[in-house]
Amino acid sequence: MNAPSETLDLVGVGIGPANLSLAALLHGNDRVTKTFVERRKAFEWHAGIMVPDAQMQVHFLKDLVTPVDPTNPFTFLAFAVEARRLYRLLITGRSRVPRKEFEQYCRWAADRVEDLRFGVAVEHVEWDGSAFVVYTDDGSIRARNIVTGTGLVPRMPECAKGHDPEQVFHTSQMLDIPRDLSRRRVAVIGGGQSGAEIVHYLLGSEARRPTRIVWGSRRPNLFPLDNSPFVEEHFLPNYSRHFHAQPADRRDLLNEQQRMSSDGVSVELLRAVYRRLYDLELLEGVERPCEVMVDHQLLGIERDRGGLLTTWRAGSGESVHKQVDVIICATGYRRGLPAVLEGMRHRLPQPDEFGVRADFSLDWDGPPDNRIYVQNAARRHFGVADPNLSLLAWRSAVIANSLLGHRRYDTDVVSGAVAWSFAEERRPAGAAGA
Ligand SMILES: Cc1cc2nc3c(=O)[nH]c(=O)nc-3n(C[C@H](O)[C@H](O)[C@H](O)COP(=O)(O)OP(=O)(O)OC[C@H]3O[C@@H](n4cnc5c(N)ncnc54)[C@H](O)[C@@H]3O)c2cc1C
């Protein structure tokens, strides 16, 4: 740890793809003193749900740096060349690589990017009157600016809390320990990408397949991720800027309307699950390999002699009960102020809602030159692209420019097919009705 008297320009909390991207953009810049700390011993990317066959949902060129600086040494292409796999990657014809490969790439970058420290957990952050003090389990660090990249917190339904974690757990813990679910009855809660990945995984091999799978979702169907061309423009810097400029209630409405461009299931995966069910049921004669219960909300879990009794309310209003042994909650992640910033909440003008500026720094009542940047904590302010990898490099570049105080990276908006704002098109002077 640095000497207590030393004050760094930046401390990054958490090293997931978000802060790794920022660290890669600041790599080699001797004018900025910095350190990024991560509680895990080495880089890992959602290891608890790294099921075989899991695919990325974005193009591999939307990596840590390429969209803002293709000459940076930590591009996905540089990794593929160094790993001597570029030619073969091209032969696969893939534009979206397996998630395992994206993790390998990030690990490769994490081994090379400077100023990263693993195995250091941040406990909380305070402002001591002239700098931030980042308290860790290995001493404290003073910094003029901080950036959180601590990710999101797994969300469990209320009724799933307080049970035996061997029996009721979140998808993010699925592979944390070896689990033999064959000969068990399993309920998967949630009809998004993670739920579909788990169901696909469970159905994937005879040896792994549970005796019963109940797959429930409160959504009226299993809806696809909408990544059609015009919708994809929600993942452009232009749109992010436009979104940020809208009033809060309109942003909330847009986030709701655009949910399926972020929270749906990739069509390839839906098709793979459907085909697997077809083959099992109609070719191999397996009776009901999976009970797909859309429009059903899980209301309760009771332990009884037969295992776990789940109670669901159907859209029609009727109650449905299913007996299972294990419940896997694919119920997404909670958003909000990063936990390490709880101690700073009283310094935020809107403590409940918290405001995020255009440079991804929080509105707070301290000196304007000392900033608290947040990565992946501002979907409410920047829209569905915020938790996604599409604008990862762009957001890091915006933060880097703000930190450096000059335009190191070109973060200007690129052109889009959709005109999100017509504000510049004023009625010409003298036009009829002017
Ligand atoms: C299973 C899954 C698959 C996804 N796939 C895609 C995809 O294909 N395409 C896409 O665009 N988006 C995807 N996403 C969404 C998003 O891109 C990822 O969640 C991405 O990992 C976000 O990066 P992050 O750095 O913000 O957070 P994370 O990857 O969650 O990293 C946060 C890091 O902070 C560390 N940390 C937390 N608290 C502390 C602390 N107090 N002290 C020190 N370290 C701490 C954690 O250990 C962790 O390593 C996926 C999300 C999930 C859950």
GROMACS .gro file of C-alpha atoms and ligand atoms in nm:
model
  487
    1MET     CA    1   0.000   0.000   0.000
    2ASN     CA    2   0.122   0.355  -0.061
    3ALA     CA    3   0.248   0.565   0.229
    4PRO     CA    4  -0.045   0.736   0.407
    5SER     CA    5   0.088   1.081   0.314
    6GLU     CA    6   0.084   1.003  -0.059
    7THR     CA    7  -0.229   1.108  -0.245
    8LEU     CA    8  -0.293   0.941  -0.579
    9ASP     CA    9  -0.484   1.102  -0.864
   10LEU     CA   10  -0.719   0.805  -0.891
   11VAL     CA   11  -0.821   0.492  -0.704
   12GLY     CA   12  -1.036   0.242  -0.892
   13VAL     CA   13  -1.252   0.008  -0.685
   14GLY     CA   14  -1.321  -0.330  -0.849
   15ILE     CA   15  -1.155  -0.474  -1.158
   16GLY     CA   16  -1.425  -0.610  -1.382
   17PRO     CA   17  -1.435  -0.523  -1.753
   18ALA     CA   18  -1.539  -0.164  -1.673
   19ASN     CA   19  -1.243  -0.056  -1.463
   20LEU     CA   20  -1.009  -0.280  -1.662
   21SER     CA   21  -1.109  -0.079  -1.969
   22LEU     CA   22  -1.033   0.251  -1.793
   23ALA     CA   23  -0.701   0.116  -1.662
   24ALA     CA   24  -0.611   0.006  -2.016
   25LEU     CA   25  -0.685   0.356  -2.151
   26LEU     CA   26  -0.470   0.514  -1.877
   27HIS     CA   27  -0.189   0.258  -1.916
   28GLY     CA   28   0.143   0.429  -1.988
   29ASN     CA   29   0.020   0.773  -1.884
   30ASP     CA   30   0.281   0.880  -1.630
   31ARG     CA   31   0.102   1.204  -1.548
   32VAL     CA   32  -0.170   1.016  -1.359
   33THR     CA   33  -0.083   0.833  -1.038
   34LYS     CA   34  -0.334   0.557  -0.987
   35THR     CA   35  -0.415   0.217  -0.852
   36PHE     CA   36  -0.707  -0.015  -0.919
   37VAL     CA   37  -0.792  -0.273  -0.653
   38GLU     CA   38  -0.996  -0.592  -0.676
   39ARG     CA   39  -1.106  -0.821  -0.395
   40ARG     CA   40  -1.061  -1.142  -0.596
   41LYS     CA   41  -0.717  -1.298  -0.619
   42ALA     CA   42  -0.717  -1.281  -1.001
   43PHE     CA   43  -0.938  -1.154  -1.281
   44GLU     CA   44  -1.265  -1.349  -1.312
   45TRP     CA   45  -1.573  -1.273  -1.514
   46HIS     CA   46  -1.904  -1.401  -1.378
   47ALA     CA   47  -1.736  -1.736  -1.307
   48GLY     CA   48  -2.039  -1.865  -1.113
   49ILE     CA   49  -2.245  -1.879  -1.431
   50MET     CA   50  -1.976  -1.955  -1.690
   51VAL     CA   51  -2.172  -2.247  -1.831
   52PRO     CA   52  -2.022  -2.423  -2.135
   53ASP     CA   53  -2.144  -2.272  -2.464
   54ALA     CA   54  -2.233  -1.933  -2.311
   55GLN     CA   55  -2.191  -1.675  -2.586
   56MET     CA   56  -2.122  -1.304  -2.578
   57GLN     CA   57  -2.406  -1.075  -2.675
   58VAL     CA   58  -2.185  -0.812  -2.837
   59HIS     CA   59  -1.932  -0.811  -3.121
   60PHE     CA   60  -1.575  -0.889  -3.016
   61LEU     CA   61  -1.462  -0.549  -3.147
   62LYS     CA   62  -1.663  -0.390  -2.867
   63ASP     CA   63  -1.376  -0.482  -2.638
   64LEU     CA   64  -1.203  -0.289  -2.360
   65VAL     CA   65  -1.056  -0.022  -2.588
   66THR     CA   66  -1.107  -0.065  -2.965
   67PRO     CA   67  -1.412   0.161  -3.018
   68VAL     CA   68  -1.214   0.462  -2.887
   69ASP     CA   69  -0.854   0.360  -2.954
   70PRO     CA   70  -0.783   0.071  -3.192
   71THR     CA   71  -0.410   0.141  -3.149
   72ASN     CA   72  -0.418   0.060  -2.777
   73PRO     CA   73  -0.205  -0.250  -2.696
   74PHE     CA   74  -0.500  -0.421  -2.520
   75THR     CA   75  -0.741  -0.478  -2.807
   76PHE     CA   76  -0.913  -0.811  -2.856
   77LEU     CA   77  -0.731  -0.840  -3.188
   78ALA     CA   78  -0.392  -0.796  -3.017
   79PHE     CA   79  -0.491  -1.075  -2.779
   80ALA     CA   80  -0.603  -1.301  -3.064
   81VAL     CA   81  -0.277  -1.242  -3.254
   82GLU     CA   82  -0.059  -1.297  -2.947
   83ALA     CA   83  -0.254  -1.612  -2.863
   84ARG     CA   84  -0.198  -1.723  -3.225
   85ARG     CA   85  -0.565  -1.780  -3.290
   86LEU     CA   86  -0.675  -1.493  -3.514
   87TYR     CA   87  -0.677  -1.693  -3.839
   88ARG     CA   88  -0.877  -1.971  -3.679
   89LEU     CA   89  -1.113  -1.727  -3.512
   90LEU     CA   90  -1.186  -1.579  -3.853
   91ILE     CA   91  -1.255  -1.924  -3.993
   92THR     CA   92  -1.519  -1.980  -3.723
   93GLY     CA   93  -1.704  -1.685  -3.874
   94ARG     CA   94  -1.794  -1.566  -3.524
   95SER     CA   95  -1.853  -1.201  -3.449
   96ARG     CA   96  -1.964  -1.285  -3.095
   97VAL     CA   97  -1.713  -1.506  -2.923
   98PRO     CA   98  -1.780  -1.747  -2.636
   99ARG     CA   99  -1.795  -1.579  -2.295
  100LYS     CA  100  -1.503  -1.796  -2.187
  101GLU     CA  101  -1.292  -1.636  -2.459
  102PHE     CA  102  -1.387  -1.283  -2.353
  103GLU     CA  103  -1.277  -1.380  -2.001
  104GLN     CA  104  -0.947  -1.518  -2.136
  105TYR     CA  105  -0.894  -1.190  -2.320
  106CYS     CA  106  -0.965  -0.983  -2.008
  107ARG     CA  107  -0.732  -1.203  -1.804
  108TRP     CA  108  -0.461  -1.154  -2.065
  109ALA     CA  109  -0.509  -0.776  -2.043
  110ALA     CA  110  -0.522  -0.785  -1.661
  111ASP     CA  111  -0.180  -0.956  -1.659
  112ARG     CA  112  -0.032  -0.669  -1.860
  113VAL     CA  113  -0.211  -0.346  -1.770
  114GLU     CA  114  -0.020  -0.151  -1.506
  115ASP     CA  115  -0.133  -0.040  -1.159
  116LEU     CA  116  -0.376  -0.326  -1.090
  117ARG     CA  117  -0.379  -0.495  -0.748
  118PHE     CA  118  -0.573  -0.815  -0.684
  119GLY     CA  119  -0.672  -0.961  -0.348
  120VAL     CA  120  -0.754  -0.623  -0.191
  121ALA     CA  121  -1.115  -0.559  -0.083
  122VAL     CA  122  -1.243  -0.207  -0.033
  123GLU     CA  123  -1.454  -0.166   0.279
  124HIS     CA  124  -1.570   0.192   0.244
  125VAL     CA  125  -1.477   0.537   0.119
  126GLU     CA  126  -1.471   0.863   0.313
  127TRP     CA  127  -1.384   1.225   0.241
  128ASP     CA  128  -1.132   1.365   0.492
  129GLY     CA  129  -1.169   1.729   0.393
  130SER     CA  130  -0.898   1.733   0.126
  131ALA     CA  131  -0.901   1.385  -0.033
  132PHE     CA  132  -1.095   1.060  -0.049
  133VAL     CA  133  -0.976   0.788   0.184
  134VAL     CA  134  -1.034   0.440   0.049
  135TYR     CA  135  -1.033   0.191   0.339
  136THR     CA  136  -0.936  -0.160   0.238
  137ASP     CA  137  -0.862  -0.486   0.418
  138ASP     CA  138  -0.496  -0.399   0.356
  139GLY     CA  139  -0.477  -0.042   0.484
  140SER     CA  140  -0.604   0.285   0.338
  141ILE     CA  141  -0.528   0.484   0.023
  142ARG     CA  142  -0.579   0.858  -0.028
  143ALA     CA  143  -0.693   0.980  -0.367
  144ARG     CA  144  -0.807   1.299  -0.535
  145ASN     CA  145  -1.063   1.105  -0.742
  146ILE     CA  146  -1.221   0.763  -0.724
  147VAL     CA  147  -1.398   0.543  -0.974
  148THR     CA  148  -1.620   0.254  -0.873
  149GLY     CA  149  -1.652  -0.047  -1.102
  150THR     CA  150  -1.794  -0.288  -0.847
  151GLY     CA  151  -2.067  -0.436  -1.067
  152LEU     CA  152  -2.422  -0.514  -0.965
  153VAL     CA  153  -2.554  -0.715  -0.671
  154PRO     CA  154  -2.750  -1.040  -0.735
  155ARG     CA  155  -3.122  -0.993  -0.665
  156MET     CA  156  -3.326  -1.266  -0.494
  157PRO     CA  157  -3.706  -1.268  -0.473
  158GLU     CA  158  -3.824  -1.189  -0.117
  159CYS     CA  159  -3.967  -1.540  -0.072
  160ALA     CA  160  -3.635  -1.698  -0.173
  161LYS     CA  161  -3.437  -1.529   0.103
  162GLY     CA  162  -3.334  -1.709   0.421
  163HIS     CA  163  -3.341  -2.065   0.284
  164ASP     CA  164  -3.059  -2.318   0.283
  165PRO     CA  165  -2.815  -2.176   0.022
  166GLU     CA  166  -2.744  -2.530  -0.101
  167GLN     CA  167  -3.110  -2.555  -0.200
  168VAL     CA  168  -3.207  -2.201  -0.299
  169PHE     CA  169  -2.944  -1.987  -0.468
  170HIS     CA  170  -2.884  -1.725  -0.737
  171THR     CA  171  -2.754  -1.814  -1.085
  172SER     CA  172  -2.436  -1.619  -1.008
  173GLN     CA  173  -2.348  -1.901  -0.761
  174MET     CA  174  -2.448  -2.190  -0.984
  175LEU     CA  175  -2.094  -2.316  -1.055
  176ASP     CA  176  -1.925  -2.191  -0.737
  177ILE     CA  177  -1.939  -2.544  -0.596
  178PRO     CA  178  -1.981  -2.877  -0.777
  179ARG     CA  179  -2.352  -2.966  -0.785
  180ASP     CA  180  -2.510  -3.291  -0.892
  181LEU     CA  181  -2.865  -3.199  -0.991
  182SER     CA  182  -2.944  -3.524  -1.169
  183ARG     CA  183  -3.210  -3.716  -0.977
  184ARG     CA  184  -3.325  -3.383  -0.828
  185ARG     CA  185  -3.629  -3.171  -0.909
  186VAL     CA  186  -3.522  -2.821  -1.001
  187ALA     CA  187  -3.711  -2.492  -1.041
  188VAL     CA  188  -3.550  -2.213  -1.241
  189ILE     CA  189  -3.703  -1.873  -1.168
  190GLY     CA  190  -3.672  -1.607  -1.436
  191GLY     CA  191  -3.719  -1.588  -1.813
  192GLY     CA  192  -3.417  -1.377  -1.908
  193GLN     CA  193  -3.078  -1.474  -2.053
  194SER     CA  194  -2.944  -1.633  -1.731
  195GLY     CA  195  -3.258  -1.842  -1.680
  196ALA     CA  196  -3.238  -1.967  -2.038
  197GLU     CA  197  -2.866  -2.043  -2.002
  198ILE     CA  198  -2.927  -2.251  -1.690
  199VAL     CA  199  -3.216  -2.444  -1.847
  200HIS     CA  200  -3.007  -2.509  -2.158
  201TYR     CA  201  -2.720  -2.628  -1.938
  202LEU     CA  202  -2.943  -2.859  -1.731
  203LEU     CA  203  -3.098  -3.010  -2.043
  204GLY     CA  204  -2.758  -3.038  -2.208
  205SER     CA  205  -2.657  -3.390  -2.108
  206GLU     CA  206  -2.827  -3.707  -1.992
  207ALA     CA  207  -2.595  -3.729  -1.692
  208ARG     CA  208  -2.672  -3.376  -1.580
  209ARG     CA  209  -3.046  -3.365  -1.648
  210PRO     CA  210  -3.267  -3.331  -1.338
  211THR     CA  211  -3.572  -3.557  -1.307
  212ARG     CA  212  -3.794  -3.249  -1.323
  213ILE     CA  213  -3.734  -2.895  -1.441
  214VAL     CA  214  -3.990  -2.624  -1.373
  215TRP     CA  215  -3.902  -2.302  -1.555
  216GLY     CA  216  -4.115  -2.012  -1.440
  217SER     CA  217  -4.127  -1.652  -1.551
  218ARG     CA  218  -4.368  -1.376  -1.466
  219ARG     CA  219  -4.322  -1.236  -1.816
  220PRO     CA  220  -4.608  -1.337  -2.049
  221ASN     CA  221  -4.363  -1.530  -2.268
  222LEU     CA  222  -3.993  -1.597  -2.318
  223PHE     CA  223  -3.906  -1.286  -2.511
  224PRO     CA  224  -3.604  -1.241  -2.739
  225LEU     CA  225  -3.334  -0.983  -2.697
  226ASP     CA  226  -3.411  -0.714  -2.952
  227ASN     CA  227  -3.085  -0.631  -3.128
  228SER     CA  228  -3.238  -0.532  -3.457
  229PRO     CA  229  -3.063  -0.245  -3.639
  230PHE     CA  230  -3.256   0.063  -3.529
  231VAL     CA  231  -3.293  -0.061  -3.172
  232GLU     CA  232  -2.915  -0.118  -3.166
  233GLU     CA  233  -2.877   0.260  -3.192
  234HIS     CA  234  -2.966   0.273  -2.821
  235PHE     CA  235  -2.610   0.149  -2.781
  236LEU     CA  236  -2.445   0.446  -2.955
  237PRO     CA  237  -2.281   0.735  -2.769
  238ASN     CA  238  -2.527   0.976  -2.936
  239TYR     CA  239  -2.820   0.803  -2.781
  240SER     CA  240  -2.655   0.780  -2.443
  241ARG     CA  241  -2.600   1.157  -2.446
  242HIS     CA  242  -2.956   1.220  -2.565
  243PHE     CA  243  -3.094   0.990  -2.297
  244HIS     CA  244  -2.894   1.163  -2.024
  245ALA     CA  245  -3.040   1.500  -2.125
  246GLN     CA  246  -3.401   1.384  -2.071
  247PRO     CA  247  -3.596   1.458  -1.751
  248ALA     CA  248  -3.590   1.177  -1.491
  249ASP     CA  249  -3.949   1.060  -1.540
  250ARG     CA  250  -3.901   1.034  -1.916
  251ARG     CA  251  -3.576   0.840  -1.866
  252ASP     CA  252  -3.762   0.595  -1.640
  253LEU     CA  253  -4.029   0.548  -1.906
  254LEU     CA  254  -3.771   0.494  -2.182
  255ASN     CA  255  -3.582   0.242  -1.971
  256GLU     CA  256  -3.903   0.047  -1.923
  257GLN     CA  257  -3.991   0.064  -2.295
  258GLN     CA  258  -3.643  -0.049  -2.397
  259ARG     CA  259  -3.617  -0.335  -2.149
  260MET     CA  260  -3.612  -0.605  -2.418
  261SER     CA  261  -3.310  -0.458  -2.593
  262SER     CA  262  -3.122  -0.541  -2.274
  263ASP     CA  263  -3.302  -0.806  -2.071
  264GLY     CA  264  -3.437  -1.044  -2.339
  265VAL     CA  265  -3.288  -1.381  -2.433
  266SER     CA  266  -3.068  -1.412  -2.742
  267VAL     CA  267  -3.267  -1.573  -3.024
  268GLU     CA  268  -2.993  -1.834  -3.081
  269LEU     CA  269  -3.029  -1.951  -2.721
  270LEU     CA  270  -3.409  -1.959  -2.734
  271ARG     CA  271  -3.384  -2.168  -3.050
  272ALA     CA  272  -3.128  -2.402  -2.894
  273VAL     CA  273  -3.350  -2.460  -2.588
  274TYR     CA  274  -3.657  -2.513  -2.807
  275ARG     CA  275  -3.474  -2.765  -3.026
  276ARG     CA  276  -3.343  -2.950  -2.722
  277LEU     CA  277  -3.695  -2.979  -2.581
  278TYR     CA  278  -3.821  -3.101  -2.919
  279ASP     CA  279  -3.550  -3.367  -2.946
  280LEU     CA  280  -3.592  -3.489  -2.590
  281GLU     CA  281  -3.967  -3.507  -2.602
  282LEU     CA  282  -4.038  -3.617  -2.956
  283LEU     CA  283  -3.728  -3.813  -3.057
  284GLU     CA  284  -3.611  -3.959  -2.727
  285GLY     CA  285  -3.951  -3.995  -2.563
  286VAL     CA  286  -3.871  -3.806  -2.243
  287GLU     CA  287  -4.195  -3.702  -2.082
  288ARG     CA  288  -4.210  -3.329  -2.002
  289PRO     CA  289  -3.834  -3.259  -1.992
  290CYS     CA  290  -3.917  -2.905  -1.877
  291GLU     CA  291  -4.240  -2.744  -1.760
  292VAL     CA  292  -4.229  -2.396  -1.909
  293MET     CA  293  -4.455  -2.174  -1.698
  294VAL     CA  294  -4.467  -1.826  -1.843
  295ASP     CA  295  -4.698  -1.567  -1.688
  296HIS     CA  296  -4.640  -1.725  -1.347
  297GLN     CA  297  -4.501  -1.533  -1.054
  298LEU     CA  298  -4.332  -1.716  -0.769
  299LEU     CA  299  -4.506  -1.615  -0.446
  300GLY     CA  300  -4.378  -1.854  -0.184
  301ILE     CA  301  -4.142  -2.135  -0.093
  302GLU     CA  302  -4.221  -2.370   0.194
  303ARG     CA  303  -4.012  -2.651   0.324
  304ASP     CA  304  -4.205  -2.968   0.371
  305ARG     CA  305  -4.135  -3.339   0.393
  306GLY     CA  306  -4.142  -3.372   0.016
  307GLY     CA  307  -3.876  -3.102  -0.038
  308LEU     CA  308  -3.961  -2.743  -0.129
  309LEU     CA  309  -4.318  -2.653  -0.212
  310THR     CA  310  -4.329  -2.357  -0.448
  311THR     CA  311  -4.645  -2.150  -0.490
  312TRP     CA  312  -4.702  -1.949  -0.805
  313ARG     CA  313  -4.973  -1.710  -0.916
  314ALA     CA  314  -5.071  -1.748  -1.279
  315GLY     CA  315  -5.172  -1.449  -1.490
  316SER     CA  316  -5.527  -1.589  -1.479
  317GLY     CA  317  -5.522  -1.546  -1.101
  318GLU     CA  318  -5.515  -1.916  -1.007
  319SER     CA  319  -5.254  -2.057  -0.770
  320VAL     CA  320  -5.021  -2.332  -0.881
  321HIS     CA  321  -4.799  -2.549  -0.658
  322LYS     CA  322  -4.486  -2.737  -0.767
  323GLN     CA  323  -4.273  -2.963  -0.554
  324VAL     CA  324  -3.898  -2.937  -0.613
  325ASP     CA  325  -3.568  -3.000  -0.432
  326VAL     CA  326  -3.360  -2.709  -0.560
  327ILE     CA  327  -3.448  -2.354  -0.669
  328ILE     CA  328  -3.219  -2.151  -0.894
  329CYS     CA  329  -3.303  -1.781  -0.904
  330ALA     CA  330  -3.223  -1.624  -1.239
  331THR     CA  331  -3.372  -1.303  -1.112
  332GLY     CA  332  -3.117  -1.052  -1.224
  333TYR     CA  333  -2.916  -0.789  -1.043
  334ARG     CA  334  -2.999  -0.494  -0.819
  335ARG     CA  335  -2.897  -0.145  -0.921
  336GLY     CA  336  -2.823   0.146  -0.695
  337LEU     CA  337  -2.544   0.338  -0.527
  338PRO     CA  338  -2.236   0.111  -0.507
  339ALA     CA  339  -2.211  -0.032  -0.154
  340VAL     CA  340  -1.861   0.110  -0.102
  341LEU     CA  341  -2.008   0.462  -0.139
  342GLU     CA  342  -2.272   0.423   0.134
  343GLY     CA  343  -2.055   0.635   0.366
  344MET     CA  344  -2.067   0.918   0.110
  345ARG     CA  345  -2.447   0.913   0.072
  346HIS     CA  346  -2.497   1.211   0.306
  347ARG     CA  347  -2.276   1.419   0.073
  348LEU     CA  348  -2.508   1.364  -0.226
  349PRO     CA  349  -2.770   1.635  -0.290
  350GLN     CA  350  -3.029   1.370  -0.384
  351PRO     CA  351  -2.928   1.081  -0.158
  352ASP     CA  352  -3.210   0.848  -0.269
  353GLU     CA  353  -3.194   0.903  -0.641
  354PHE     CA  354  -2.831   1.022  -0.675
  355GLY     CA  355  -2.748   1.234  -0.979
  356VAL     CA  356  -2.483   1.138  -1.234
  357ARG     CA  357  -2.321   1.404  -1.454
  358ALA     CA  358  -2.233   1.372  -1.822
  359ASP     CA  359  -1.877   1.266  -1.729
  360PHE     CA  360  -2.015   0.977  -1.518
  361SER     CA  361  -1.925   1.151  -1.192
  362LEU     CA  362  -2.173   1.175  -0.905
  363ASP     CA  363  -2.334   1.500  -0.802
  364TRP     CA  364  -2.187   1.562  -0.461
  365ASP     CA  365  -2.131   1.862  -0.237
  366GLY     CA  366  -1.750   1.844  -0.229
  367PRO     CA  367  -1.491   2.035  -0.437
  368PRO     CA  368  -1.572   2.015  -0.810
  369ASP     CA  369  -1.218   1.897  -0.895
  370ASN     CA  370  -1.251   1.590  -0.679
  371ARG     CA  371  -1.477   1.346  -0.854
  372ILE     CA  372  -1.652   1.019  -0.774
  373TYR     CA  373  -1.693   0.841  -1.108
  374VAL     CA  374  -1.931   0.546  -1.131
  375GLN     CA  375  -1.914   0.272  -1.393
  376ASN     CA  376  -2.218   0.050  -1.450
  377ALA     CA  377  -2.428   0.222  -1.185
  378ALA     CA  378  -2.623   0.469  -1.396
  379ARG     CA  379  -2.877   0.284  -1.610
  380ARG     CA  380  -3.133   0.532  -1.477
  381HIS     CA  381  -2.924   0.820  -1.618
  382PHE     CA  382  -2.773   0.673  -1.936
  383GLY     CA  383  -3.019   0.400  -2.036
  384VAL     CA  384  -2.993   0.034  -2.127
  385ALA     CA  385  -2.639   0.069  -2.261
  386ASP     CA  386  -2.498   0.146  -1.917
  387PRO     CA  387  -2.469  -0.215  -1.791
  388ASN     CA  388  -2.377  -0.341  -2.139
  389LEU     CA  389  -2.029  -0.380  -2.289
  390SER     CA  390  -2.116  -0.184  -2.605
  391LEU     CA  391  -2.023   0.155  -2.463
  392LEU     CA  392  -1.765   0.027  -2.216
  393ALA     CA  393  -1.466   0.180  -2.394
  394TRP     CA  394  -1.652   0.503  -2.472
  395ARG     CA  395  -1.757   0.551  -2.108
  396SER     CA  396  -1.399   0.486  -1.993
  397ALA     CA  397  -1.276   0.739  -2.248
  398VAL     CA  398  -1.523   1.000  -2.121
  399ILE     CA  399  -1.399   0.937  -1.766
  400ALA     CA  400  -1.034   0.945  -1.876
  401ASN     CA  401  -1.084   1.280  -2.054
  402SER     CA  402  -1.259   1.426  -1.751
  403LEU     CA  403  -0.983   1.305  -1.520
  404LEU     CA  404  -0.702   1.428  -1.745
  405GLY     CA  405  -0.875   1.760  -1.806
  406HIS     CA  406  -0.822   1.743  -2.182
  407ARG     CA  407  -0.953   1.552  -2.481
  408ARG     CA  408  -0.714   1.259  -2.482
  409TYR     CA  409  -0.978   1.047  -2.657
  410ASP     CA  410  -1.230   1.148  -2.919
  411THR     CA  411  -1.564   1.084  -2.753
  412ASP     CA  412  -1.772   1.295  -2.988
  413VAL     CA  413  -2.092   1.140  -3.098
  414VAL     CA  414  -2.088   0.935  -3.417
  415SER     CA  415  -2.362   0.968  -3.671
  416GLY     CA  416  -2.672   0.757  -3.632
  417ALA     CA  417  -2.957   0.668  -3.867
  418VAL     CA  418  -3.217   0.780  -3.614
  419ALA     CA  419  -3.255   1.149  -3.526
  420TRP     CA  420  -3.327   1.131  -3.154
  421SER     CA  421  -3.357   1.503  -3.110
  422PHE     CA  422  -3.490   1.766  -3.347
  423ALA     CA  423  -3.395   2.052  -3.117
  424GLU     CA  424  -3.154   2.195  -3.374
  425GLU     CA  425  -3.427   2.214  -3.640
  426ARG     CA  426  -3.586   2.542  -3.548
  427ARG     CA  427  -3.861   2.682  -3.766
  428PRO     CA  428  -3.685   2.913  -4.017
  429ALA     CA  429  -3.739   3.285  -3.951
  430GLY     CA  430  -4.025   3.422  -4.161
  431ALA     CA  431  -4.175   3.078  -4.224
  432ALA     CA  432  -4.550   3.060  -4.221
  433GLY     CA  433  -4.677   3.059  -3.862
  434ALA     CA  434  -4.343   3.185  -3.722
  435LIG     C1  435  -2.358  -1.366  -1.674
  435LIG     C2  436  -2.349  -1.232  -1.741
  435LIG     C3  437  -2.316  -1.223  -1.875
  435LIG     C4  438  -2.308  -1.101  -1.938
  435LIG     N1  439  -2.279  -1.097  -2.070
  435LIG     C5  440  -2.277  -0.981  -2.134
  435LIG     C6  441  -2.253  -0.975  -2.274
  435LIG     O1  442  -2.235  -1.077  -2.340
  435LIG     N2  443  -2.250  -0.853  -2.335
  435LIG     C7  444  -2.273  -0.740  -2.264
  435LIG     O2  445  -2.272  -0.633  -2.322
  435LIG     N3  446  -2.296  -0.742  -2.132
  435LIG     C8  447  -2.300  -0.858  -2.065
  435LIG     N4  448  -2.325  -0.861  -1.932
  435LIG     C9  449  -2.347  -0.732  -1.861
  435LIG    C10  450  -2.213  -0.659  -1.822
  435LIG     O3  451  -2.138  -0.637  -1.935
  435LIG    C11  452  -2.132  -0.737  -1.725
  435LIG     O4  453  -2.207  -0.752  -1.606
  435LIG    C12  454  -1.995  -0.676  -1.690
  435LIG     O5  455  -1.926  -0.773  -1.616
  435LIG    C13  456  -2.001  -0.549  -1.611
  435LIG     O6  457  -1.869  -0.513  -1.578
  435LIG     P1  458  -1.831  -0.438  -1.444
  435LIG     O7  459  -1.684  -0.421  -1.446
  435LIG     O8  460  -1.916  -0.319  -1.429
  435LIG     O9  461  -1.875  -0.536  -1.324
  435LIG     P2  462  -1.825  -0.681  -1.283
  435LIG    O10  463  -1.786  -0.761  -1.398
  435LIG    O11  464  -1.933  -0.736  -1.194
  435LIG    O12  465  -1.694  -0.654  -1.195
  435LIG    C14  466  -1.700  -0.592  -1.070
  435LIG    C15  467  -1.575  -0.632  -0.993
  435LIG    O13  468  -1.569  -0.552  -0.875
  435LIG    C16  469  -1.523  -0.634  -0.769
  435LIG     N5  470  -1.564  -0.574  -0.642
  435LIG    C17  471  -1.691  -0.555  -0.598
  435LIG     N6  472  -1.689  -0.497  -0.477
  435LIG    C18  473  -1.559  -0.478  -0.446
  435LIG    C19  474  -1.494  -0.423  -0.332
  435LIG     N7  475  -1.564  -0.375  -0.228
  435LIG     N8  476  -1.359  -0.418  -0.331
  435LIG    C20  477  -1.287  -0.466  -0.437
  435LIG     N9  478  -1.344  -0.521  -0.546
  435LIG    C21  479  -1.478  -0.527  -0.550
  435LIG    C22  480  -1.588  -0.770  -0.797
  435LIG    O14  481  -1.520  -0.874  -0.731
  435LIG    C23  482  -1.578  -0.778  -0.948
  435LIG    O15  483  -1.462  -0.843  -0.990
  435LIG    C24  484  -2.333  -0.982  -1.865
  435LIG    C25  485  -2.368  -0.990  -1.730
  435LIG    C26  486  -2.376  -1.114  -1.668
  435LIG    C27  487  -2.417  -1.120  -1.522
   0.00000   0.00000   0.00000
